[in-house]
Amino acid sequence: MKTGIDALSFYTPRYYLDLVTLAEARGVDSDKYCVGLGQQHMAVCPPDEDVITMAATAALPLLRNGVGDAIDTIFFATETGTDQSKAAGIYVHSLLDLPSRCRVVELKQACYSSTAALQIACALLRQKPDSKILVLASDIARYGLGTRGEPTQGCGAIAMLVTTEPRLLEIEAESGYYTADVMDFWRPNYKDEAVVDGHFSTKVYLSSLMETWRGYEKASGLSFGDVTRFCYHLPFTRMATKAHHLLARHTGNDQLPDETLDAQIADSLHYNRVTGNSYAASLYEGLTSLLDKSSEDLTGKRIGLFSYGSGCVAEFFSGLVQTGYTDHIRRGAHEKLLSDRVKLSCDEYEAFYSFRLPQDGSDLNVPQNLTGPFRLGRVSEHKRIYQKVG
Ligand code: CAA
């Protein structure tokens, strides 16, 4: 039985900061951000959007024509949790008017949790092949104003419909996975921003890639040449370039020209370059970008996917692109979403960034900005109250 991704939708807020503007404000050569990190823009979340509104907006287009009625499980992957107890997916379930005969749960392991959700969804479907599972990944990457991590901030959400008749990508059963107790990046409960040992985190990312590749190779019997395109977890696009070249060397493929290696990942990088890191959503934003942007017909091709979550857990796995996939991608909607965004000045970005909801239970009507069809309208008595827009 096949299991895999039937539909994919991506959402990022309506505002962005140009990294040249950020570099000027921080007194840094803009090539460091644009060439050294490989980033162009950074998506910025306004006060009335959060991981819940982003995920609901990403999911909305996938649930038309009665699909929503067939959803029996929602997994919500995030490291930007809004509550220590209640799953963020329950608000999404409510905003999208999904059936009450549904289970909803939140998963956490840094940026890796979306892959755990996808793998668990595929396993559940083997027990109950008629069901449809909604996997949501939504995050806001925050390191702090003026920090070294600041140019790698960003935000966004992915919604994936996972079924036994996947029209986009069949997920293959074999994978290599790896866990190690490392402190490369974490966020204690009392902090709004991640604590990160940046250079160490890039080293752990690369060593985890080697470990998971070894496991994948052993489990699948496949080699580097069996994989046509690669999607990597994308904290910033240069990370994927480094990872891919290292993997090629490690597997004895260093005779391949740089252009060949770069072409194997190039299409997966477009969206991340203009949104920045979306943590748990980031790998699947890369996959969306690849399917949307590839000028080559990818039908039948094997895509390698590397998922990395600091702390750390990682997995290398693969999928086969399905016949007719181009009829089911949402390229036009994704491109319009990105081209319609509003550019912020550095002061406007800092004002959005510095906004805080009350933490003492008092009431606040959240200032209204451009959003998708859902917004956080109010907080009162420690409750988040969402609104449908227009
Ligand atoms: N022109 C061109 N390139 C330049 C340049 C210039 N003027 N100035 C610097 N560069 C290059 C540097 O040479 C470097 O490239 P190499 O790595 O190839 O040498 C690159 O730009 C970055 O420069 P620095 O290493 O000096 O940058 P930094 O120390 O200020 O910060 C960072 C880089 C550590 C990644 C920091 O942005 C950070 O901490 N980011 C958050 C953590 C992160 O993203 N980690 C990734 C792995 S962990 C993960 O993937 C999980 C996750 O989602 C967080």
Short mmCIF file of C-alpha atoms and ligand atoms in Angstrom, two decimals:
data_model
loop_
_atom_site.label_atom_id
_atom_site.label_comp_id
_atom_site.label_asym_id
_atom_site.label_seq_id
_atom_site.Cartn_x
_atom_site.Cartn_y
_atom_site.Cartn_z
CA MET A 1 0.00 0.00 0.00
CA LYS A 2 1.24 3.49 -0.87
CA THR A 3 1.21 6.25 1.72
CA GLY A 4 2.36 9.81 1.25
CA ILE A 5 1.65 13.45 0.53
CA ASP A 6 -1.53 14.00 -1.43
CA ALA A 7 -1.57 17.81 -1.27
CA LEU A 8 0.73 20.54 0.03
CA SER A 9 0.03 24.16 0.85
CA PHE A 10 2.32 26.83 2.19
CA TYR A 11 1.52 30.12 3.95
CA THR A 12 3.72 32.92 5.18
CA PRO A 13 2.56 36.30 6.58
CA ARG A 14 2.02 39.39 4.47
CA TYR A 15 5.13 41.28 5.64
CA TYR A 16 8.85 40.90 5.02
CA LEU A 17 12.14 42.65 5.72
CA ASP A 18 14.79 42.92 3.01
CA LEU A 19 18.07 41.63 4.43
CA VAL A 20 19.96 44.49 2.74
CA THR A 21 17.87 46.85 4.92
CA LEU A 22 18.69 44.76 8.00
CA ALA A 23 22.41 44.67 7.12
CA GLU A 24 22.48 48.49 6.77
CA ALA A 25 20.75 48.91 10.14
CA ARG A 26 23.19 46.51 11.84
CA GLY A 27 26.31 47.94 10.16
CA VAL A 28 27.09 44.62 8.42
CA ASP A 29 28.19 44.04 4.80
CA SER A 30 24.96 42.87 3.10
CA ASP A 31 26.89 40.15 1.22
CA LYS A 32 27.29 38.36 4.53
CA TYR A 33 23.52 37.82 4.69
CA CYS A 34 22.78 37.59 0.97
CA VAL A 35 25.82 35.54 -0.16
CA GLY A 36 27.34 34.10 3.04
CA LEU A 37 23.99 32.88 4.40
CA GLY A 38 22.22 32.87 1.01
CA GLN A 39 19.16 34.81 2.20
CA GLN A 40 17.29 37.68 0.52
CA HIS A 41 14.20 38.44 2.62
CA MET A 42 12.88 37.47 6.02
CA ALA A 43 9.15 36.93 6.64
CA VAL A 44 7.84 38.93 9.61
CA CYS A 45 4.79 37.95 11.64
CA PRO A 46 2.47 40.84 12.63
CA PRO A 47 1.01 40.84 16.18
CA ASP A 48 -2.33 39.45 15.00
CA GLU A 49 -0.85 36.37 13.31
CA ASP A 50 0.66 33.39 15.11
CA VAL A 51 1.37 29.71 14.45
CA ILE A 52 -2.37 28.97 14.65
CA THR A 53 -3.55 31.53 12.10
CA MET A 54 -0.66 30.60 9.79
CA ALA A 55 -1.44 26.87 9.96
CA ALA A 56 -5.19 27.39 9.49
CA THR A 57 -4.52 29.58 6.45
CA ALA A 58 -2.13 27.01 4.96
CA ALA A 59 -4.69 24.22 5.46
CA LEU A 60 -7.79 26.04 4.19
CA PRO A 61 -7.28 25.39 0.43
CA LEU A 62 -6.69 21.67 1.01
CA LEU A 63 -10.04 21.08 2.66
CA ARG A 64 -12.46 22.10 -0.08
CA ASN A 65 -14.95 19.76 -1.81
CA GLY A 66 -15.70 17.70 1.28
CA VAL A 67 -12.06 16.77 2.01
CA GLY A 68 -12.34 18.39 5.46
CA ASP A 69 -15.14 15.98 6.44
CA ALA A 70 -12.80 13.02 5.87
CA ILE A 71 -10.00 14.27 8.17
CA ASP A 72 -9.85 12.06 11.24
CA THR A 73 -6.46 13.08 12.68
CA ILE A 74 -4.56 16.37 12.86
CA PHE A 75 -0.92 16.51 13.87
CA PHE A 76 0.38 20.00 14.64
CA ALA A 77 4.19 20.23 14.65
CA THR A 78 5.67 23.35 16.22
CA GLU A 79 8.36 24.68 18.52
CA THR A 80 6.45 27.97 18.93
CA GLY A 81 3.76 26.48 21.15
CA THR A 82 1.10 28.89 22.43
CA ASP A 83 0.15 26.80 25.46
CA GLN A 84 1.82 24.19 27.67
CA SER A 85 -1.33 22.07 27.74
CA LYS A 86 -3.79 22.70 24.91
CA ALA A 87 -2.76 21.60 21.41
CA ALA A 88 -2.59 24.51 18.96
CA GLY A 89 -4.27 22.24 16.40
CA ILE A 90 -7.55 22.40 18.34
CA TYR A 91 -7.92 26.09 17.46
CA VAL A 92 -7.18 25.22 13.82
CA HIS A 93 -9.74 22.41 13.94
CA SER A 94 -12.29 24.94 15.18
CA LEU A 95 -11.38 27.73 12.70
CA LEU A 96 -11.70 25.25 9.83
CA ASP A 97 -15.01 23.78 11.09
CA LEU A 98 -13.65 20.22 10.96
CA PRO A 99 -15.72 17.27 12.21
CA SER A 100 -15.71 16.53 15.95
CA ARG A 101 -14.94 12.86 15.16
CA CYS A 102 -11.26 13.74 14.90
CA ARG A 103 -8.16 13.43 17.08
CA VAL A 104 -5.81 16.40 17.40
CA VAL A 105 -2.38 16.41 18.98
CA GLU A 106 0.71 18.64 19.05
CA LEU A 107 4.22 17.27 18.49
CA LYS A 108 7.53 18.83 19.51
CA GLN A 109 11.16 18.09 18.73
CA ALA A 110 12.50 21.32 17.30
CA CYS A 111 12.34 21.41 13.49
CA TYR A 112 12.14 17.60 13.26
CA SER A 113 8.60 17.19 14.65
CA SER A 114 6.92 17.64 11.25
CA THR A 115 8.80 14.60 9.95
CA ALA A 116 7.76 12.58 13.01
CA ALA A 117 4.17 13.67 12.26
CA LEU A 118 4.44 12.62 8.62
CA GLN A 119 5.94 9.21 9.49
CA ILE A 120 3.32 8.55 12.20
CA ALA A 121 0.59 9.59 9.76
CA CYS A 122 1.86 7.10 7.16
CA ALA A 123 1.95 4.34 9.81
CA LEU A 124 -1.61 5.14 10.98
CA LEU A 125 -2.87 5.01 7.42
CA ARG A 126 -1.60 1.45 7.05
CA GLN A 127 -4.05 0.57 9.87
CA LYS A 128 -6.92 2.60 8.47
CA PRO A 129 -6.37 3.17 4.74
CA ASP A 130 -9.59 5.11 4.11
CA SER A 131 -8.76 7.96 6.44
CA LYS A 132 -7.11 11.26 5.63
CA ILE A 133 -4.62 12.89 7.99
CA LEU A 134 -3.78 16.58 8.14
CA VAL A 135 -0.18 17.32 9.10
CA LEU A 136 0.46 20.95 10.02
CA ALA A 137 3.85 22.51 10.69
CA SER A 138 4.00 26.14 11.75
CA ASP A 139 6.73 28.20 13.38
CA ILE A 140 8.18 31.63 14.02
CA ALA A 141 11.99 31.71 14.24
CA ARG A 142 13.18 34.30 16.79
CA TYR A 143 16.76 34.88 17.94
CA GLY A 144 16.65 38.51 19.09
CA LEU A 145 17.35 41.96 17.68
CA GLY A 146 20.98 42.49 16.81
CA THR A 147 22.01 38.87 17.40
CA ARG A 148 24.00 36.73 14.96
CA GLY A 149 20.93 34.57 14.46
CA GLU A 150 18.74 37.57 13.52
CA PRO A 151 19.30 37.32 9.73
CA THR A 152 18.19 33.66 9.90
CA GLN A 153 14.79 34.47 11.43
CA GLY A 154 11.58 33.95 9.47
CA CYS A 155 8.18 32.29 9.74
CA GLY A 156 5.67 30.20 7.86
CA ALA A 157 3.39 27.18 7.89
CA ILE A 158 2.88 24.06 5.83
CA ALA A 159 -0.24 21.93 5.55
CA MET A 160 0.04 18.41 4.13
CA LEU A 161 -2.78 16.04 3.40
CA VAL A 162 -1.46 12.51 3.97
CA THR A 163 -3.37 9.64 2.35
CA THR A 164 -3.03 6.17 0.81
CA GLU A 165 -3.56 7.65 -2.66
CA PRO A 166 -0.91 10.36 -2.64
CA ARG A 167 -1.02 12.52 -5.74
CA LEU A 168 2.31 14.30 -5.05
CA LEU A 169 4.86 12.15 -3.24
CA GLU A 170 4.81 8.53 -2.10
CA ILE A 171 6.90 8.26 1.07
CA GLU A 172 9.21 5.24 0.92
CA ALA A 173 9.36 3.05 4.01
CA GLU A 174 13.13 2.98 4.53
CA SER A 175 14.86 5.74 6.42
CA GLY A 176 17.89 6.46 8.57
CA TYR A 177 17.35 8.22 11.88
CA TYR A 178 19.53 9.48 14.68
CA THR A 179 19.28 11.03 18.17
CA ALA A 180 22.00 12.64 20.31
CA ASP A 181 21.73 14.76 23.46
CA VAL A 182 23.41 18.02 22.35
CA MET A 183 22.87 21.66 23.33
CA ASP A 184 23.15 23.39 19.96
CA PHE A 185 19.81 25.24 20.06
CA TRP A 186 16.99 25.24 22.61
CA ARG A 187 14.33 27.52 24.12
CA PRO A 188 13.61 27.27 27.84
CA ASN A 189 9.95 27.78 28.77
CA TYR A 190 10.62 31.24 30.18
CA LYS A 191 12.20 32.62 26.98
CA ASP A 192 10.64 34.06 23.80
CA GLU A 193 13.85 33.63 21.85
CA ALA A 194 15.97 30.58 21.14
CA VAL A 195 19.34 30.11 22.83
CA VAL A 196 21.76 28.97 20.15
CA ASP A 197 25.37 27.94 19.83
CA GLY A 198 25.29 28.86 16.14
CA HIS A 199 28.54 27.43 14.75
CA PHE A 200 28.21 24.30 16.85
CA SER A 201 24.63 23.86 15.53
CA THR A 202 25.87 23.84 11.93
CA LYS A 203 28.44 21.17 12.82
CA VAL A 204 25.84 18.97 14.53
CA TYR A 205 23.51 19.44 11.53
CA LEU A 206 26.25 18.13 9.20
CA SER A 207 27.33 15.22 11.41
CA SER A 208 23.65 14.21 11.80
CA LEU A 209 23.33 14.19 8.02
CA MET A 210 26.21 11.72 7.77
CA GLU A 211 24.71 9.48 10.48
CA THR A 212 21.25 9.43 8.92
CA TRP A 213 22.60 8.92 5.40
CA ARG A 214 24.49 5.83 6.61
CA GLY A 215 21.28 4.47 8.13
CA TYR A 216 19.27 5.28 5.00
CA GLU A 217 21.83 3.64 2.70
CA LYS A 218 21.85 0.51 4.85
CA ALA A 219 18.07 0.26 5.18
CA SER A 220 17.25 0.99 1.53
CA GLY A 221 20.24 -0.44 -0.35
CA LEU A 222 20.13 2.79 -2.41
CA SER A 223 23.03 5.10 -3.15
CA PHE A 224 23.57 8.81 -3.89
CA GLY A 225 23.04 8.24 -7.63
CA ASP A 226 19.55 6.77 -7.03
CA VAL A 227 18.32 10.12 -5.70
CA THR A 228 17.52 12.78 -8.34
CA ARG A 229 16.83 15.81 -6.15
CA PHE A 230 17.53 16.56 -2.51
CA CYS A 231 15.58 18.68 0.00
CA TYR A 232 17.32 19.67 3.22
CA HIS A 233 16.07 21.28 6.39
CA LEU A 234 16.68 24.97 5.65
CA PRO A 235 17.74 27.24 8.51
CA PHE A 236 19.22 29.32 5.64
CA THR A 237 19.93 28.27 2.07
CA ARG A 238 23.75 28.11 2.31
CA MET A 239 23.35 25.39 4.95
CA ALA A 240 21.81 23.11 2.30
CA THR A 241 24.57 23.89 -0.19
CA LYS A 242 27.23 22.98 2.36
CA ALA A 243 25.35 19.85 3.41
CA HIS A 244 24.85 18.64 -0.15
CA HIS A 245 28.48 19.12 -1.18
CA LEU A 246 29.61 17.33 1.98
CA LEU A 247 27.24 14.41 1.30
CA ALA A 248 28.56 14.15 -2.26
CA ARG A 249 32.16 14.00 -0.97
CA HIS A 250 31.24 11.53 1.76
CA THR A 251 29.61 9.19 -0.77
CA GLY A 252 32.51 9.38 -3.24
CA ASN A 253 30.67 11.66 -5.68
CA ASP A 254 33.05 14.60 -5.47
CA GLN A 255 33.91 14.19 -9.16
CA LEU A 256 30.47 15.66 -9.95
CA PRO A 257 30.81 19.31 -11.02
CA ASP A 258 29.58 21.95 -8.55
CA GLU A 259 26.90 23.00 -11.06
CA THR A 260 25.46 19.46 -11.09
CA LEU A 261 25.34 19.32 -7.30
CA ASP A 262 23.88 22.82 -7.03
CA ALA A 263 21.19 21.93 -9.60
CA GLN A 264 20.11 18.98 -7.43
CA ILE A 265 19.01 21.38 -4.67
CA ALA A 266 18.46 24.75 -6.41
CA ASP A 267 14.68 24.54 -6.91
CA SER A 268 14.10 23.64 -3.26
CA LEU A 269 15.72 26.89 -2.07
CA HIS A 270 13.58 29.60 -3.73
CA TYR A 271 10.91 29.97 -1.05
CA ASN A 272 13.23 29.74 1.97
CA ARG A 273 15.48 32.43 0.49
CA VAL A 274 12.61 34.92 0.70
CA THR A 275 10.95 33.78 3.95
CA GLY A 276 13.83 32.66 6.17
CA ASN A 277 13.62 29.79 8.61
CA SER A 278 10.19 28.38 9.38
CA TYR A 279 11.63 25.65 11.66
CA ALA A 280 9.29 22.61 11.52
CA ALA A 281 7.78 23.82 8.23
CA SER A 282 11.12 24.53 6.60
CA LEU A 283 11.94 21.15 5.00
CA TYR A 284 8.43 20.92 3.55
CA GLU A 285 8.55 24.52 2.36
CA GLY A 286 11.66 23.34 0.46
CA LEU A 287 9.75 20.38 -0.99
CA THR A 288 6.90 22.71 -2.02
CA SER A 289 9.41 25.01 -3.68
CA LEU A 290 10.98 22.08 -5.55
CA LEU A 291 7.66 20.74 -6.87
CA ASP A 292 6.43 24.25 -7.77
CA LYS A 293 9.61 25.55 -9.38
CA SER A 294 11.22 22.60 -11.15
CA SER A 295 11.25 23.08 -14.94
CA GLU A 296 12.17 19.40 -15.30
CA ASP A 297 9.34 16.85 -15.14
CA LEU A 298 9.99 15.07 -11.84
CA THR A 299 7.48 12.24 -12.42
CA GLY A 300 8.85 8.97 -11.04
CA LYS A 301 11.96 10.64 -9.64
CA ARG A 302 13.23 9.93 -6.15
CA ILE A 303 13.54 12.95 -3.83
CA GLY A 304 15.84 12.63 -0.80
CA LEU A 305 14.71 14.52 2.32
CA PHE A 306 16.89 15.42 5.30
CA SER A 307 15.05 16.53 8.42
CA TYR A 308 17.03 18.06 11.30
CA GLY A 309 15.76 19.21 14.69
CA SER A 310 18.27 20.67 17.11
CA GLY A 311 18.81 18.97 20.38
CA CYS A 312 18.95 16.70 18.30
CA VAL A 313 16.91 14.26 16.19
CA ALA A 314 17.43 13.81 12.45
CA GLU A 315 16.13 11.58 9.67
CA PHE A 316 17.03 10.95 6.03
CA PHE A 317 14.23 9.44 3.97
CA SER A 318 12.91 9.59 0.44
CA GLY A 319 9.80 9.80 -1.70
CA LEU A 320 8.76 9.11 -5.29
CA VAL A 321 7.07 11.87 -7.29
CA GLN A 322 3.69 10.72 -8.58
CA THR A 323 2.34 10.79 -12.14
CA GLY A 324 0.26 13.92 -12.76
CA TYR A 325 1.70 15.77 -9.75
CA THR A 326 1.83 19.09 -11.62
CA ASP A 327 -1.99 19.10 -11.75
CA HIS A 328 -2.10 19.19 -7.94
CA ILE A 329 0.61 21.67 -6.95
CA ARG A 330 -0.38 25.22 -5.91
CA ARG A 331 2.39 27.12 -7.67
CA GLY A 332 0.27 30.14 -8.70
CA ALA A 333 -1.14 30.66 -5.20
CA HIS A 334 2.29 30.38 -3.56
CA GLU A 335 3.91 32.77 -6.01
CA LYS A 336 1.08 35.30 -5.59
CA LEU A 337 1.33 35.06 -1.80
CA LEU A 338 5.03 35.91 -1.95
CA SER A 339 4.80 38.64 -4.59
CA ASP A 340 1.89 40.43 -2.81
CA ARG A 341 3.81 40.89 0.44
CA VAL A 342 4.50 44.33 1.95
CA LYS A 343 8.09 45.41 2.59
CA LEU A 344 8.79 46.76 6.10
CA SER A 345 11.30 49.34 7.22
CA CYS A 346 13.66 48.22 9.96
CA ASP A 347 11.71 50.33 12.52
CA GLU A 348 8.41 48.71 11.48
CA TYR A 349 9.99 45.23 11.76
CA GLU A 350 11.34 46.04 15.23
CA ALA A 351 7.91 47.31 16.35
CA PHE A 352 6.23 44.05 15.22
CA TYR A 353 9.04 42.04 16.78
CA SER A 354 8.81 43.83 20.13
CA PHE A 355 5.03 43.55 20.50
CA ARG A 356 4.00 41.34 23.43
CA LEU A 357 0.58 40.01 24.45
CA PRO A 358 -0.41 40.66 28.06
CA GLN A 359 0.70 37.91 30.43
CA ASP A 360 -1.48 38.89 33.41
CA GLY A 361 -4.91 37.93 32.03
CA SER A 362 -5.89 41.48 31.12
CA ASP A 363 -7.90 42.19 27.97
CA LEU A 364 -6.34 43.43 24.76
CA ASN A 365 -7.73 43.99 21.30
CA VAL A 366 -4.78 43.12 19.09
CA PRO A 367 -3.97 45.87 16.55
CA GLN A 368 -5.23 44.96 13.09
CA ASN A 369 -2.75 44.41 10.26
CA LEU A 370 -2.85 42.66 6.92
CA THR A 371 -3.40 38.96 7.57
CA GLY A 372 -4.75 35.88 5.86
CA PRO A 373 -8.38 34.80 6.44
CA PHE A 374 -7.79 34.30 10.18
CA ARG A 375 -6.39 36.63 12.81
CA LEU A 376 -5.78 36.73 16.52
CA GLY A 377 -8.37 39.37 17.46
CA ARG A 378 -8.20 39.54 21.22
CA VAL A 379 -6.80 38.07 24.38
CA SER A 380 -8.85 38.05 27.54
CA GLU A 381 -8.51 36.10 30.81
CA HIS A 382 -5.48 34.28 29.35
CA LYS A 383 -7.56 33.09 26.38
CA ARG A 384 -6.73 33.62 22.71
CA ILE A 385 -9.75 34.68 20.67
CA TYR A 386 -9.48 34.26 16.92
CA GLN A 387 -11.47 35.96 14.18
CA LYS A 388 -12.32 35.11 10.60
CA VAL A 389 -11.47 38.03 8.32
CA GLY A 390 -13.76 39.11 5.50
N1 CAA B 1 30.58 38.42 1.92
C1 CAA B 1 30.31 37.13 1.65
N2 CAA B 1 30.29 36.17 2.62
C2 CAA B 1 30.52 36.56 3.89
C3 CAA B 1 30.81 37.90 4.23
C4 CAA B 1 30.83 38.86 3.18
N3 CAA B 1 31.07 40.15 3.42
N4 CAA B 1 30.99 37.98 5.57
C5 CAA B 1 30.84 36.72 6.07
N5 CAA B 1 30.56 35.88 5.04
C6 CAA B 1 30.27 34.44 5.12
C7 CAA B 1 31.17 33.71 6.11
O1 CAA B 1 32.43 33.36 5.54
C8 CAA B 1 30.30 32.50 6.43
O2 CAA B 1 30.40 31.56 5.38
P1 CAA B 1 31.10 30.14 5.65
O3 CAA B 1 30.28 29.48 6.72
O4 CAA B 1 31.03 29.46 4.34
O5 CAA B 1 32.48 30.46 6.13
C9 CAA B 1 28.88 33.07 6.38
O6 CAA B 1 28.96 34.29 5.65
C10 CAA B 1 28.32 33.39 7.75
O7 CAA B 1 29.27 34.17 8.43
P2 CAA B 1 29.62 33.88 9.96
O8 CAA B 1 29.86 32.43 10.17
O9 CAA B 1 30.70 34.81 10.37
O10 CAA B 1 28.23 34.31 10.59
P3 CAA B 1 27.83 34.45 12.10
O11 CAA B 1 28.84 33.85 13.00
O12 CAA B 1 27.48 35.87 12.36
O13 CAA B 1 26.46 33.62 12.15
C11 CAA B 1 25.20 31.59 12.13
C12 CAA B 1 26.12 32.51 11.33
C13 CAA B 1 26.01 30.86 13.19
C14 CAA B 1 24.57 30.59 11.17
C15 CAA B 1 24.09 32.45 12.83
O14 CAA B 1 23.31 33.12 11.86
C16 CAA B 1 23.15 31.62 13.72
O15 CAA B 1 23.47 31.35 14.86
N6 CAA B 1 21.96 31.24 13.17
C17 CAA B 1 20.96 30.45 13.94
C18 CAA B 1 21.35 29.01 14.09
C19 CAA B 1 21.23 28.22 12.82
O16 CAA B 1 20.56 28.60 11.87
N7 CAA B 1 21.87 27.04 12.79
C20 CAA B 1 21.79 26.15 11.65
C21 CAA B 1 21.97 24.70 12.04
S1 CAA B 1 20.83 24.24 13.34
C22 CAA B 1 19.34 23.98 12.51
O17 CAA B 1 19.31 23.85 11.32
C23 CAA B 1 18.08 23.99 13.31
C24 CAA B 1 17.40 25.29 13.11
O18 CAA B 1 16.51 25.42 12.29
C25 CAA B 1 17.81 26.41 13.95
#
